[in-house]
Amino acid sequence: MIAHLGMYDRPETAEANDRFWALIRTHLGRGPDQLTRGADFWEVWKSPELLLSQTCGCPYRTRLYGEVELAGTPDYGLPGCPAGYYNSVFIARSADAGQPLSAFAGRRFAYNEGLSQSGWAAPMVHMHDRSILPGALVETGGHSLSAQAVAEDRADFAALDALTWELVKAHDGFAEGLTEIERTEPTPALPYITALGQNPQTLFAAIEAAIRGLDEDTRNLLHLKGLVQIAPSDYLAVPTPPGPVLTEQRIRAA
C-alpha cells in the first residue's frame, strides 16, 4: 500500500507530515510504516495500491475522476475562503508593489505546470475574465520555483496557491523580495484521494481524528484546521481554461 502526502511536503514540514501520517495510520489500523517520497505523482495517484494521497483539483477533474475516490478535503483556514477552499495569489517583485494586475498584461508569467488548478487554471480564468494576456509563459515545475523565478527576474509575475504562499513566506528567504498583487476567487482545495476499492469513509474518519489528535505546533506548521467533505460535482464544476500550448498561440497572435 502507498501513503503519500507530497503536495505540501518540504524539508520544514516533512517531520510534521510524518507525525500526521503516523496518527492517520493508528486510527486506520493499517497502512505502510512510512510515507512514500520521491515517487512520480501520477504513478502514485493511479496506483491500485494507493491508500492515501493528495491531489489537485485540476488533475482530479481532467484525469482522475472515476479512477479514484475522494476521502475528504483539508481546511487550511485560508483568508477569504470557505472551509475546505483555497485560492491563487498573484505575486510579483516588491518593486511592483501597488501595481494592479492589469499592469502585468504583456509581461512574463511563471507557472508550475499546465495541469495545476492554482498555478495555471485559476489564474488563467481570472486573467481571461479581465482581458489580461501575459506576454510570455515560463514553466517552472513547482509553485516555489515560480516564486523564485519572479524573485530572480526570470519572470515578472506568477500565481501560487494560497497555502504555498504562506509556506514560501515562512521558509524561503527570496520571499522578502516579493509582494502580493491580487487573489482569485476560491475553489475547492486539494482533496485527499484513495484507490477504487478502498473505503473513503473509513479514511475520512481516520484523517479527521488524526487532525484533532495532532499537537498544536504540528497543526500550525501544516496549517490544518479540520476536514470537510466536498462533492465530486463541486470539483467538476470548476472551469478548465486552454492549456499553455493554445495560450502561447494566442500570445503570438496578439
XYZ file of N, CA and C in Angstrom:
762
model
N 0.839 -1.202 0.000
C 0.000 0.000 0.000
C 0.875 1.254 0.000
N 0.330 2.312 -0.543
C 1.065 3.567 -0.676
C 0.364 4.657 0.130
N 1.136 5.361 0.940
C 0.675 6.578 1.616
C 1.606 7.700 1.194
N 1.034 8.807 0.761
C 1.816 9.847 0.088
C 1.172 11.198 0.382
N 1.934 12.097 0.978
C 1.432 13.440 1.290
C 2.398 14.472 0.717
N 2.598 14.414 -0.593
C 3.662 15.185 -1.210
C 3.337 16.599 -1.616
N 2.076 17.002 -1.588
C 1.726 18.296 -2.166
C 2.321 19.479 -1.401
N 2.390 19.382 -0.091
C 2.972 20.464 0.704
C 4.136 19.947 1.546
N 4.786 18.914 1.058
C 5.897 18.305 1.784
C 7.195 18.984 1.381
N 7.862 19.588 2.315
C 9.143 20.237 2.090
C 9.984 19.996 3.340
N 11.283 20.273 3.320
C 12.114 19.927 4.483
C 11.567 20.439 5.811
N 10.967 21.626 5.786
C 10.482 22.215 7.038
C 9.197 21.562 7.544
N 8.484 20.850 6.679
C 7.220 20.228 7.088
C 7.276 18.701 7.083
N 8.408 18.128 6.680
C 8.486 16.672 6.499
C 8.206 15.917 7.797
N 8.831 16.321 8.888
C 8.611 15.610 10.152
C 7.165 15.764 10.616
N 6.580 16.923 10.379
C 5.182 17.132 10.746
C 4.272 16.222 9.923
N 4.563 16.082 8.634
C 3.780 15.167 7.806
C 3.956 13.724 8.252
N 5.153 13.372 8.702
C 5.371 12.024 9.233
C 4.510 11.781 10.473
N 4.445 12.767 11.354
C 3.612 12.628 12.558
C 2.139 12.537 12.179
N 1.741 13.319 11.201
C 0.354 13.295 10.732
C 0.005 11.907 10.195
N 0.862 11.362 9.326
C 0.588 10.041 8.777
C 0.574 8.973 9.874
N 1.483 9.068 10.837
C 1.524 8.073 11.914
C 0.197 8.041 12.668
N -0.392 9.212 12.896
C -1.682 9.256 13.583
C -2.801 8.710 12.693
N -2.773 9.063 11.408
C -3.778 8.510 10.491
C -3.701 6.984 10.505
N -2.491 6.458 10.403
C -2.286 5.006 10.382
C -2.789 4.364 11.670
N -2.542 5.023 12.797
C -3.016 4.493 14.077
C -4.535 4.398 14.093
N -5.205 5.453 13.656
C -6.673 5.451 13.658
C -7.233 4.512 12.595
N -6.507 4.347 11.507
C -6.966 3.475 10.430
C -6.728 2.006 10.769
N -5.660 1.758 11.518
C -5.335 0.389 11.898
C -4.581 -0.392 10.843
N -4.100 0.289 9.818
C -3.336 -0.374 8.766
C -2.624 0.678 7.933
N -1.774 0.211 7.034
C -1.060 1.129 6.155
C 0.437 0.981 6.299
N 1.196 1.524 5.349
C 2.657 1.421 5.400
C 3.230 2.178 6.586
N 4.404 1.751 7.020
C 5.045 2.401 8.160
C 5.457 3.831 7.842
N 5.844 4.072 6.589
C 6.379 5.377 6.222
C 5.678 5.929 4.981
N 5.703 7.237 4.861
C 5.196 7.891 3.665
C 6.116 7.621 2.479
N 5.533 7.501 1.312
C 6.307 7.417 0.073
C 6.757 8.820 -0.311
N 8.042 8.949 -0.616
C 8.584 10.230 -1.077
C 9.447 9.987 -2.313
N 9.502 10.980 -3.186
C 10.353 10.895 -4.362
C 9.742 10.160 -5.537
N 8.517 9.676 -5.406
C 7.868 8.943 -6.494
C 7.156 9.912 -7.435
N 6.933 9.474 -8.668
C 6.159 10.259 -9.622
C 4.718 10.377 -9.126
N 4.207 11.593 -9.088
C 2.866 11.819 -8.535
C 1.805 11.045 -9.310
N 1.890 11.047 -10.640
C 0.863 10.370 -11.430
C 0.892 8.864 -11.203
N 2.077 8.303 -11.039
C 2.166 6.871 -10.751
C 1.533 6.556 -9.401
N 1.743 7.439 -8.436
C 1.128 7.260 -7.116
C -0.389 7.355 -7.227
N -0.879 8.410 -7.864
C -2.321 8.649 -7.926
C -3.065 7.540 -8.664
N -2.435 6.951 -9.665
C -3.099 5.935 -10.480
C -2.833 4.508 -10.001
N -2.032 4.363 -8.963
C -1.687 3.021 -8.495
C -2.883 2.339 -7.823
N -3.139 1.073 -8.140
C -4.188 0.333 -7.422
C -3.818 0.081 -5.965
N -2.546 0.340 -5.610
C -2.085 0.160 -4.232
C -2.231 1.436 -3.401
N -2.819 2.480 -3.987
C -2.910 3.757 -3.282
C -3.883 3.674 -2.110
N -3.363 3.919 -0.927
C -4.205 4.016 0.261
C -4.579 5.470 0.526
N -3.597 6.362 0.441
C -3.868 7.775 0.702
C -2.870 8.647 -0.033
N -3.380 9.656 -0.706
C -2.546 10.711 -1.266
C -3.380 11.981 -1.301
N -2.786 13.025 -1.832
C -3.485 14.299 -2.007
C -3.218 14.760 -3.429
N -4.266 15.150 -4.126
C -4.108 15.622 -5.493
C -4.623 17.048 -5.604
N -4.573 17.575 -6.801
C -5.020 18.935 -7.092
C -6.352 18.853 -7.831
N -7.159 19.883 -7.724
C -8.473 19.859 -8.343
C -8.445 19.687 -9.845
N -7.459 20.278 -10.520
C -7.399 20.178 -11.978
C -7.068 18.755 -12.440
N -6.045 18.094 -11.904
C -5.833 16.690 -12.264
C -7.026 15.807 -11.933
N -7.702 16.111 -10.812
C -8.852 15.285 -10.444
C -9.951 15.385 -11.496
N -10.335 16.604 -11.881
C -11.479 16.730 -12.789
C -11.128 16.369 -14.228
N -9.842 16.489 -14.615
C -9.478 16.235 -16.007
C -9.010 14.808 -16.259
N -8.454 14.126 -15.234
C -7.878 12.806 -15.495
C -8.177 11.745 -14.436
N -8.452 12.146 -13.205
C -8.576 11.160 -12.129
C -10.015 10.848 -11.742
N -10.955 11.704 -12.119
C -12.354 11.449 -11.765
C -12.788 10.096 -12.329
N -13.386 9.278 -11.474
C -13.802 7.942 -11.875
C -12.735 6.890 -11.684
N -11.495 7.329 -11.389
C -10.396 6.392 -11.183
C -9.923 6.361 -9.735
N -10.361 7.328 -8.928
C -10.024 7.376 -7.505
C -11.268 7.792 -6.729
N -11.205 7.602 -5.422
C -12.273 8.055 -4.523
C -11.777 9.261 -3.732
N -12.664 10.228 -3.506
C -12.340 11.346 -2.627
C -12.468 10.895 -1.173
N -11.500 11.304 -0.346
C -11.505 10.906 1.065
C -11.501 12.118 1.986
N -12.011 13.247 1.488
C -12.076 14.454 2.305
C -11.139 15.528 1.792
N -11.432 16.757 2.165
C -10.612 17.906 1.776
C -10.187 18.659 3.023
N -8.895 18.903 3.197
C -8.449 19.624 4.390
C -8.877 21.084 4.359
N -9.182 21.596 5.532
C -9.462 23.022 5.692
C -8.208 23.669 6.253
N -7.635 24.599 5.488
C -6.413 25.278 5.905
C -6.678 26.645 6.531
N -7.941 27.007 6.681
C -8.260 28.280 7.319
C -7.709 29.477 6.575
N -7.750 29.434 5.252
C -7.146 30.495 4.448
C -8.056 31.724 4.394
N -7.484 32.911 4.418
C -8.298 34.136 4.453
C -9.174 34.274 3.217
N -10.434 34.643 3.451
C -11.361 34.873 2.359
C -11.885 33.620 1.694
N -11.612 32.448 2.283
C -12.022 31.179 1.679
C -12.935 30.406 2.625
N -14.018 29.808 2.111
C -14.820 28.916 2.952
C -13.992 27.713 3.387
N -14.477 26.999 4.384
C -13.781 25.805 4.865
C -13.580 24.814 3.722
N -12.347 24.334 3.556
C -12.041 23.377 2.510
C -11.777 23.999 1.153
N -11.726 25.312 1.081
C -11.450 26.004 -0.176
C -10.116 26.742 -0.084
N -9.595 27.103 -1.242
C -8.368 27.893 -1.315
C -8.443 28.781 -2.544
N -7.425 29.568 -2.769
C -7.381 30.371 -3.991
C -5.933 30.581 -4.405
N -5.762 31.300 -5.500
C -4.427 31.591 -6.016
C -4.049 33.022 -5.674
N -2.776 33.212 -5.390
C -2.241 34.526 -5.059
C -1.294 34.951 -6.179
N -1.610 36.050 -6.842
C -0.683 36.614 -7.820
C 0.423 37.345 -7.061
N 1.664 37.024 -7.391
C 2.794 37.678 -6.735
C 3.717 38.287 -7.788
N 4.462 39.306 -7.359
C 5.424 39.985 -8.227
C 6.578 40.467 -7.362
N 7.568 41.071 -7.982
C 8.677 41.619 -7.203
C 8.216 42.849 -6.423
N 8.875 43.085 -5.316
C 8.483 44.188 -4.437
C 8.527 45.535 -5.143
N 9.368 45.651 -6.168
C 9.434 46.905 -6.919
C 8.115 47.213 -7.616
N 7.287 46.176 -7.829
C 5.991 46.368 -8.484
C 4.841 46.462 -7.486
N 5.149 46.615 -6.214
C 4.099 46.716 -5.195
C 3.146 47.853 -5.529
N 1.858 47.586 -5.375
C 0.845 48.597 -5.641
C 0.342 48.615 -7.066
N 1.000 47.871 -7.957
C 0.544 47.814 -9.343
C -0.706 46.929 -9.447
N -1.687 47.318 -10.245
C -2.842 46.436 -10.457
C -2.443 45.265 -11.348
N -3.226 44.207 -11.299
C -2.923 43.046 -12.128
C -2.899 43.417 -13.610
N -3.731 44.357 -14.008
C -3.774 44.759 -15.420
C -2.431 45.295 -15.906
N -1.598 45.786 -14.987
C -0.287 46.315 -15.372
C 0.663 45.213 -15.829
N 0.293 43.949 -15.577
C 1.168 42.836 -15.942
C 0.796 42.215 -17.286
N -0.187 42.779 -17.965
C -0.502 42.323 -19.322
C 0.736 42.493 -20.199
N 1.048 41.458 -20.973
C 2.207 41.513 -21.850
C 3.525 41.203 -21.177
N 3.497 40.835 -19.893
C 4.739 40.539 -19.172
C 4.872 39.035 -18.928
N 6.041 38.613 -18.466
C 6.361 37.188 -18.330
C 5.639 36.576 -17.124
N 4.893 35.503 -17.383
C 4.117 34.827 -16.340
C 4.728 33.459 -16.052
N 5.100 33.219 -14.804
C 5.644 31.926 -14.387
C 4.519 31.049 -13.847
N 4.534 29.784 -14.250
C 3.531 28.836 -13.756
C 4.219 27.502 -13.498
N 3.655 26.734 -12.587
C 4.300 25.468 -12.238
C 4.097 24.408 -13.314
N 2.845 24.182 -13.730
C 2.557 23.241 -14.810
C 1.137 23.472 -15.304
N 0.849 22.970 -16.495
C -0.427 23.248 -17.131
C -1.609 22.507 -16.554
N -1.388 21.518 -15.682
C -2.494 20.812 -15.037
C -2.610 21.192 -13.563
N -2.186 22.381 -13.239
C -2.306 22.883 -11.873
C -3.527 23.794 -11.774
N -4.373 23.555 -10.783
C -5.521 24.431 -10.578
C -5.082 25.826 -10.155
N -4.229 25.902 -9.146
C -3.874 27.207 -8.590
C -2.757 27.905 -9.348
N -1.889 27.121 -10.012
C -0.773 27.735 -10.725
C -1.083 28.083 -12.162
N -2.097 27.402 -12.733
C -2.450 27.658 -14.127
C -3.940 27.955 -14.315
N -4.812 26.995 -13.982
C -6.228 27.127 -14.341
C -6.876 28.364 -13.718
N -6.786 28.492 -12.399
C -7.444 29.624 -11.733
C -6.900 30.970 -12.201
N -5.572 31.154 -12.255
C -5.083 32.462 -12.715
C -5.414 32.756 -14.174
N -5.421 31.728 -15.036
C -5.731 31.990 -16.435
C -7.200 32.368 -16.618
N -8.100 31.703 -15.886
C -9.514 32.085 -15.935
C -9.686 33.506 -15.398
N -9.013 33.797 -14.294
C -9.087 35.123 -13.671
C -8.610 36.204 -14.644
N -7.479 35.952 -15.307
C -6.952 36.949 -16.244
C -7.830 37.062 -17.487
N -8.327 35.926 -17.980
C -9.183 35.962 -19.171
C -10.430 36.799 -18.917
N -11.016 36.642 -17.737
C -12.224 37.397 -17.401
C -11.963 38.897 -17.324
N -10.696 39.277 -17.204
C -10.325 40.692 -17.107
C -9.553 41.158 -18.342
N -9.580 40.333 -19.388
C -8.925 40.667 -20.671
C -7.441 40.953 -20.494
N -6.793 40.155 -19.639
C -5.354 40.280 -19.411
C -4.664 39.079 -20.043
N -3.703 39.334 -20.911
C -2.952 38.267 -21.568
C -1.470 38.461 -21.278
N -0.802 37.440 -20.723
C 0.642 37.579 -20.479
C 1.404 37.760 -21.792
N 2.658 38.171 -21.669
C 3.483 38.346 -22.854
C 4.348 37.146 -23.155
N 4.602 36.304 -22.149
C 5.395 35.087 -22.314
C 5.081 34.166 -21.150
N 5.244 32.862 -21.374
C 4.997 31.863 -20.339
C 6.314 31.218 -19.935
N 6.505 31.072 -18.625
C 7.724 30.463 -18.086
C 7.307 29.292 -17.209
N 7.491 28.067 -17.697
C 7.139 26.882 -16.907
C 8.283 26.558 -15.954
N 7.948 26.339 -14.671
C 8.990 26.162 -13.659
C 9.018 24.778 -13.026
N 7.890 24.071 -13.012
C 7.848 22.752 -12.395
C 7.451 22.744 -10.935
N 7.185 23.901 -10.341
C 6.774 23.927 -8.936
C 6.362 25.325 -8.514
N 5.437 25.407 -7.556
C 4.977 26.718 -7.081
C 6.123 27.547 -6.504
N 6.907 26.940 -5.626
C 8.020 27.680 -5.027
C 9.025 28.105 -6.083
N 9.209 27.252 -7.096
C 10.124 27.595 -8.185
C 9.586 28.764 -9.003
N 8.262 28.865 -9.125
C 7.673 30.020 -9.814
C 7.950 31.298 -9.035
N 7.775 31.232 -7.720
C 8.060 32.400 -6.888
C 9.531 32.790 -6.994
N 10.401 31.790 -6.998
C 11.832 32.067 -7.105
C 12.176 32.669 -8.466
N 11.507 32.197 -9.523
C 11.747 32.758 -10.855
C 11.400 34.239 -10.899
N 10.321 34.616 -10.216
C 9.956 36.034 -10.152
C 10.999 36.808 -9.347
N 11.386 36.264 -8.203
C 12.367 36.945 -7.353
C 13.683 37.162 -8.085
N 14.047 36.217 -8.968
C 15.321 36.290 -9.686
C 15.185 36.957 -11.055
N 14.047 37.573 -11.324
C 13.808 38.322 -12.563
C 13.863 37.442 -13.812
N 13.488 36.169 -13.657
C 13.320 35.306 -14.823
C 11.868 35.294 -15.280
N 11.003 35.903 -14.479
C 9.596 36.119 -14.803
C 9.164 37.362 -14.042
N 8.035 37.930 -14.450
C 7.572 39.168 -13.821
C 6.465 38.958 -12.804
N 5.669 37.909 -12.994
C 4.619 37.612 -12.020
C 4.275 36.135 -12.105
N 3.588 35.654 -11.084
C 3.221 34.242 -11.009
C 1.987 34.128 -10.133
N 1.405 32.934 -10.115
C 0.284 32.645 -9.220
C 0.617 31.385 -8.434
N 0.534 31.485 -7.119
C 0.788 30.351 -6.227
C -0.491 30.041 -5.468
N -0.653 28.784 -5.063
C -1.802 28.539 -4.199
C -1.546 29.208 -2.852
N -2.632 29.596 -2.197
C -2.525 30.457 -1.021
C -1.739 29.813 0.113
N -1.826 28.485 0.257
C -1.063 27.833 1.315
C 0.422 27.811 0.974
N 0.758 27.524 -0.280
C 2.167 27.569 -0.672
C 2.747 28.955 -0.433
N 1.975 29.992 -0.716
C 2.443 31.359 -0.476
C 2.773 31.561 0.999
N 1.942 31.020 1.892
C 2.239 31.120 3.322
C 3.528 30.379 3.661
N 3.724 29.199 3.072
C 4.933 28.421 3.342
C 6.170 29.107 2.771
N 6.045 29.679 1.584
C 7.169 30.402 0.977
C 7.561 31.591 1.852
N 6.576 32.343 2.312
C 6.880 33.495 3.165
C 7.544 33.066 4.468
N 7.159 31.898 4.970
C 7.696 31.433 6.250
C 9.095 30.839 6.126
N 9.414 30.230 4.971
C 10.620 29.405 4.903
C 11.623 29.780 3.820
N 11.263 30.624 2.866
C 12.168 30.938 1.761
C 12.622 32.390 1.830
N 13.935 32.585 1.900
C 14.478 33.930 2.024
C 14.134 34.831 0.859
N 14.004 34.255 -0.343
C 13.726 35.100 -1.508
C 12.346 35.753 -1.437
N 11.480 35.267 -0.529
C 10.142 35.850 -0.405
C 10.194 37.310 0.035
N 11.310 37.714 0.657
C 11.428 39.107 1.091
C 11.379 40.072 -0.088
N 11.717 39.580 -1.273
C 11.706 40.441 -2.448
C 10.432 40.357 -3.257
N 9.383 39.754 -2.679
C 8.133 39.547 -3.405
C 6.979 40.266 -2.727
N 5.943 40.522 -3.500
C 4.754 41.179 -2.966
C 3.506 40.552 -3.572
N 2.425 40.596 -2.829
C 1.142 40.083 -3.315
C 0.432 41.156 -4.128
N -0.121 40.744 -5.281
C -0.810 41.672 -6.170
C -2.328 41.537 -6.061
N -2.821 40.291 -6.128
C -4.266 40.066 -6.183
C -4.535 38.586 -5.932
N -5.787 38.243 -5.588
C -6.169 36.847 -5.378
C -7.357 36.478 -6.262
N -7.409 35.206 -6.631
C -8.528 34.708 -7.425
C -9.696 34.348 -6.508
N -10.819 34.010 -7.131
C -11.958 33.508 -6.371
C -11.626 32.120 -5.806
N -12.157 31.775 -4.627
C -11.867 30.456 -4.044
C -12.472 29.312 -4.854
N -11.774 28.194 -4.843
C -12.260 26.936 -5.408
C -11.940 25.824 -4.411
N -12.542 24.640 -4.563
C -12.247 23.553 -3.620
C -10.752 23.254 -3.542
N -10.268 23.067 -2.337
C -8.838 22.839 -2.113
C -8.434 21.419 -2.504
N -7.176 21.104 -2.283
C -6.593 19.838 -2.733
C -7.164 18.667 -1.930
N -7.871 17.747 -2.586
C -8.529 16.666 -1.847
C -7.596 15.495 -1.563
N -7.884 14.801 -0.475
C -7.256 13.506 -0.235
C -7.976 12.477 -1.104
N -7.208 11.542 -1.649
C -7.785 10.526 -2.527
C -7.289 9.140 -2.132
N -8.034 8.133 -2.565
C -7.650 6.741 -2.364
C -8.077 5.949 -3.593
N -7.489 4.784 -3.782
C -7.799 3.962 -4.949
C -9.223 3.427 -4.872
N -9.789 3.140 -6.032
C -11.084 2.471 -6.072
C -10.980 1.138 -5.327
N -12.011 0.837 -4.573
C -11.998 -0.386 -3.783
C -11.645 -0.154 -2.332
N -11.008 0.987 -2.036
C -10.766 1.366 -0.651
C -12.034 2.009 -0.083
N -12.086 2.155 1.222
C -13.260 2.734 1.879
C -12.982 4.198 2.221
N -13.502 5.146 1.432
C -13.191 6.556 1.693
C -13.776 7.068 3.007
N -14.903 6.498 3.444
C -15.497 6.947 4.706
C -14.597 6.598 5.895
N -14.015 5.399 5.860
C -13.096 4.996 6.922
C -11.862 5.890 6.934
N -11.359 6.210 5.751
C -10.209 7.101 5.657
C -10.554 8.489 6.173
N -11.717 9.000 5.792
C -12.144 10.324 6.255
C -12.136 10.368 7.780
N -12.714 9.355 8.412
C -12.779 9.326 9.874
C -11.385 9.286 10.486
N -10.473 8.515 9.879
C -9.116 8.411 10.412
C -8.358 9.727 10.254
N -8.517 10.376 9.097
C -7.836 11.659 8.872
C -8.383 12.720 9.820
N -9.701 12.758 9.960
C -10.327 13.743 10.844
C -9.857 13.559 12.282
N -9.798 12.309 12.733
C -9.336 12.034 14.095
C -7.864 12.404 14.253
N -7.069 12.158 13.215
C -5.646 12.489 13.276
C -5.435 13.994 13.382
N -6.195 14.761 12.623
C -6.065 16.221 12.704
C -6.389 16.699 14.115
N -7.457 16.153 14.692
C -7.815 16.540 16.061
C -6.734 16.128 17.053
N -6.047 15.021 16.776
C -5.070 14.498 17.715
C -3.680 15.086 17.595
N -3.417 15.853 16.548
C -2.097 16.466 16.391
C -1.846 17.498 17.480
N -0.590 17.617 17.890
C -0.246 18.691 18.813
C -0.367 20.027 18.089
N -0.523 21.079 18.854
C -0.807 22.395 18.273
C 0.294 22.864 17.332
N 1.551 22.628 17.700
C 2.659 23.075 16.850
C 2.617 22.389 15.484
N 2.320 21.091 15.467
C 2.262 20.364 14.199
C 1.086 20.834 13.362
N -0.068 21.012 13.994
C -1.234 21.525 13.257
C -0.933 22.886 12.647
N -0.279 23.744 13.417
C 0.031 25.081 12.915
C 1.043 25.028 11.780
N 2.036 24.156 11.892
C 3.055 24.048 10.850
C 2.438 23.570 9.541
N 1.470 22.658 9.636
C 0.792 22.136 8.445
C -0.444 22.957 8.073
N -0.781 23.948 8.898
C -1.933 24.829 8.662
C -3.253 24.056 8.641
N -3.326 22.947 9.344
C -4.524 22.113 9.327
C -5.531 22.592 10.368
N -6.738 22.899 9.914
C -7.813 23.343 10.803
C -8.908 22.295 10.953
N -9.054 21.423 9.964
C -10.104 20.421 10.010
C -10.207 19.709 8.678
N -11.284 18.947 8.517
C -11.514 18.161 7.307
C -12.977 18.299 6.921
N -13.233 18.507 5.639
C -14.607 18.658 5.162
C -14.839 17.713 3.987
N -16.098 17.459 3.697
C -16.467 16.655 2.535
C -16.975 17.583 1.437
N -16.341 17.521 0.289
C -16.751 18.306 -0.877
C -17.101 17.321 -1.986
N -18.260 17.496 -2.579
C -18.753 16.544 -3.577
C -17.912 16.585 -4.847
N -17.777 15.446 -5.525
C -17.082 15.449 -6.820
C -17.643 16.491 -7.785
N -18.961 16.692 -7.764
C -19.576 17.650 -8.689
C -19.053 19.062 -8.477
N -18.670 19.399 -7.244
C -18.126 20.732 -6.984
C -16.747 20.897 -7.618
N -15.964 19.828 -7.633
C -14.667 19.877 -8.318
C -14.855 19.928 -9.832
N -15.798 19.136 -10.334
C -16.003 19.065 -11.778
C -16.574 20.358 -12.341
N -17.224 21.156 -11.500
C -17.848 22.396 -11.965
C -16.847 23.532 -12.166
N -15.623 23.364 -11.688
C -14.613 24.423 -11.821
C -14.154 24.488 -13.279
N -14.111 25.673 -13.879
C -13.748 25.767 -15.299
C -12.290 25.404 -15.571
N -12.067 24.783 -16.716
C -10.719 24.432 -17.165
C -10.385 25.278 -18.390
N -9.397 26.146 -18.310
C -9.059 27.016 -19.443
C -8.186 26.278 -20.458
N -7.953 26.876 -21.621
C -6.982 26.300 -22.557
C -5.616 26.156 -21.891
N -4.852 25.171 -22.335
C -3.542 24.922 -21.754
C -2.469 25.851 -22.281
N -1.234 25.630 -21.855
C -0.129 26.507 -22.258
C 0.108 26.575 -23.763
N -0.059 25.463 -24.480
C 0.217 25.478 -25.924
C -0.736 26.432 -26.641
N -2.035 26.299 -26.369
C -3.005 27.189 -27.008
C -2.838 28.628 -26.529
N -2.476 28.799 -25.267
C -2.274 30.153 -24.751
C -1.075 30.815 -25.412
N -0.013 30.056 -25.629
C 1.148 30.615 -26.333
C 0.781 31.020 -27.759
N -0.101 30.254 -28.390
C -0.555 30.633 -29.728
C -1.305 31.962 -29.685
N -2.138 32.140 -28.667
C -2.851 33.417 -28.510
C -1.869 34.562 -28.296
N -0.835 34.302 -27.492
C 0.157 35.345 -27.216
C 0.874 35.748 -28.505
N 1.257 34.751 -29.307
C 1.964 35.061 -30.559
C 1.063 35.802 -31.544
N -0.241 35.499 -31.483
C -1.172 36.131 -32.422
C -1.596 37.527 -31.983
N -1.352 37.852 -30.723
C -1.815 39.145 -30.190
C -1.031 40.314 -30.789
